[in-house]
GROMACS .gro file of C-alpha atoms in nm:
model
  111
    1MET     CA    1   6.330  -1.359   3.003
    2SER     CA    2   5.972  -1.461   3.083
    3SER     CA    3   5.771  -1.767   3.007
    4ASP     CA    4   5.400  -1.822   2.998
    5ILE     CA    5   5.259  -2.094   3.218
    6HIS     CA    6   4.912  -2.226   3.161
    7VAL     CA    7   4.743  -2.427   3.437
    8GLU     CA    8   4.410  -2.594   3.379
    9VAL     CA    9   4.204  -2.694   3.682
   10ASP     CA   10   3.896  -2.913   3.673
   11VAL     CA   11   3.674  -2.834   3.972
   12ASP     CA   12   3.464  -3.120   4.100
   13GLU     CA   13   3.153  -2.928   4.209
   14GLU     CA   14   2.978  -3.246   4.326
   15ALA     CA   15   3.265  -3.335   4.559
   16ILE     CA   16   3.260  -2.983   4.705
   17ALA     CA   17   2.885  -3.008   4.766
   18ARG     CA   18   2.927  -3.347   4.937
   19LEU     CA   19   3.207  -3.208   5.156
   20ALA     CA   20   2.971  -2.961   5.325
   21LEU     CA   21   2.744  -3.251   5.423
   22ALA     CA   22   3.026  -3.473   5.554
   23ARG     CA   23   2.978  -3.582   5.915
   24GLU     CA   24   3.313  -3.430   6.025
   25VAL     CA   25   3.227  -3.093   5.871
   26GLN     CA   26   2.877  -3.098   6.020
   27ALA     CA   27   3.019  -3.184   6.365
   28ASP     CA   28   3.259  -2.890   6.341
   29LEU     CA   29   2.983  -2.650   6.233
   30GLU     CA   30   2.755  -2.771   6.512
   31ALA     CA   31   3.032  -2.720   6.771
   32ARG     CA   32   3.096  -2.369   6.640
   33MET     CA   33   2.726  -2.281   6.651
   34ASP     CA   34   2.697  -2.423   7.005
   35ARG     CA   35   2.973  -2.178   7.101
   36VAL     CA   36   2.777  -1.897   6.932
   37VAL     CA   37   2.475  -1.992   7.147
   38GLN     CA   38   2.688  -1.984   7.464
   39VAL     CA   39   2.831  -1.642   7.385
   40ALA     CA   40   2.494  -1.499   7.276
   41GLN     CA   41   2.324  -1.619   7.594
   42ALA     CA   42   2.606  -1.473   7.804
   43ILE     CA   43   2.581  -1.125   7.647
   44ALA     CA   44   2.205  -1.111   7.581
   45PRO     CA   45   2.017  -0.827   7.751
   46VAL     CA   46   1.782  -0.963   8.015
   47ARG     CA   47   1.454  -0.811   8.121
   48THR     CA   48   1.236  -1.122   8.151
   49GLY     CA   49   1.486  -1.385   8.030
   50ARG     CA   50   1.265  -1.501   7.741
   51TYR     CA   51   1.495  -1.361   7.473
   52ARG     CA   52   1.805  -1.521   7.624
   53ALA     CA   53   1.624  -1.853   7.674
   54SER     CA   54   1.505  -1.852   7.311
   55ILE     CA   55   1.859  -1.847   7.166
   56ARG     CA   56   1.938  -2.194   7.035
   57ARG     CA   57   2.099  -2.390   6.755
   58VAL     CA   58   1.842  -2.501   6.501
   59PRO     CA   59   1.833  -2.884   6.494
   60GLY     CA   60   1.973  -3.046   6.181
   61SER     CA   61   2.126  -2.868   5.887
   62GLY     CA   62   1.994  -2.699   5.576
   63PRO     CA   63   2.003  -2.849   5.228
   64ASP     CA   64   2.347  -2.699   5.161
   65GLY     CA   65   2.488  -2.811   5.498
   66GLU     CA   66   2.438  -2.481   5.679
   67VAL     CA   67   2.390  -2.486   6.057
   68SER     CA   68   2.189  -2.199   6.206
   69VAL     CA   69   2.133  -2.023   6.538
   70GLU     CA   70   1.810  -1.841   6.614
   71ALA     CA   71   1.642  -1.634   6.882
   72ASN     CA   72   1.282  -1.749   6.853
   73VAL     CA   73   1.077  -1.473   7.017
   74HIS     CA   74   0.866  -1.233   6.813
   75TYR     CA   75   1.064  -0.928   6.930
   76ALA     CA   76   1.414  -1.069   6.863
   77ILE     CA   77   1.461  -0.845   6.557
   78TYR     CA   78   1.407  -0.538   6.775
   79VAL     CA   79   1.656  -0.657   7.037
   80GLU     CA   80   1.912  -0.727   6.766
   81HIS     CA   81   1.866  -0.412   6.555
   82GLY     CA   82   1.685  -0.170   6.788
   83THR     CA   83   1.396   0.062   6.706
   84ARG     CA   84   1.361   0.427   6.613
   85GLN     CA   85   1.169   0.508   6.931
   86THR     CA   86   1.320   0.793   7.132
   87ASP     CA   87   1.247   0.960   7.461
   88ARG     CA   88   1.170   1.331   7.497
   89THR     CA   89   1.538   1.420   7.478
   90GLY     CA   90   1.590   1.226   7.155
   91ARG     CA   91   1.782   0.932   7.303
   92ALA     CA   92   1.702   0.587   7.172
   93ILE     CA   93   1.469   0.389   7.397
   94HIS     CA   94   1.558   0.053   7.239
   95PRO     CA   95   1.911   0.079   7.097
   96PRO     CA   96   2.047  -0.207   6.888
   97ARG     CA   97   2.225  -0.482   7.085
   98TYR     CA   98   2.366  -0.693   6.799
   99THR     CA   99   2.369  -0.994   7.031
  100LEU     CA  100   2.374  -1.268   6.767
  101SER     CA  101   2.605  -1.074   6.537
  102THR     CA  102   2.856  -1.016   6.817
  103ALA     CA  103   2.834  -1.378   6.930
  104LEU     CA  104   2.899  -1.499   6.578
  105ASP     CA  105   3.210  -1.281   6.556
  106ALA     CA  106   3.331  -1.376   6.905
  107ALA     CA  107   3.288  -1.749   6.858
  108GLY     CA  108   3.408  -1.760   6.499
  109GLY     CA  109   3.742  -1.923   6.565
  110ASP     CA  110   3.991  -1.948   6.282
  111HIS     CA  111   3.796  -1.832   5.980
   0.00000   0.00000   0.00000
């Protein structure tokens, strides 16, 4: 014998939006992103040190409460994702390093 159960849920979208901006949530996100910076700087490839030194947490948060990490050198995209350049034997000269992606995964915690 089966019975039908109907549950109605009213979602408070405004409360959810405010939660992301709560000081406790922001502090947790900032701590997690600081860990991402530590891991990224530890695994970053180093030729001159500029790329590693440019990895930082962006001050403040975005309008939706997001906290970001950046590598602020003009060639960061090429370090992260590599290039198509190859040597005479066809091997990649600048292979992808996925530094920030790996750091984000490694420092993610319990998500």
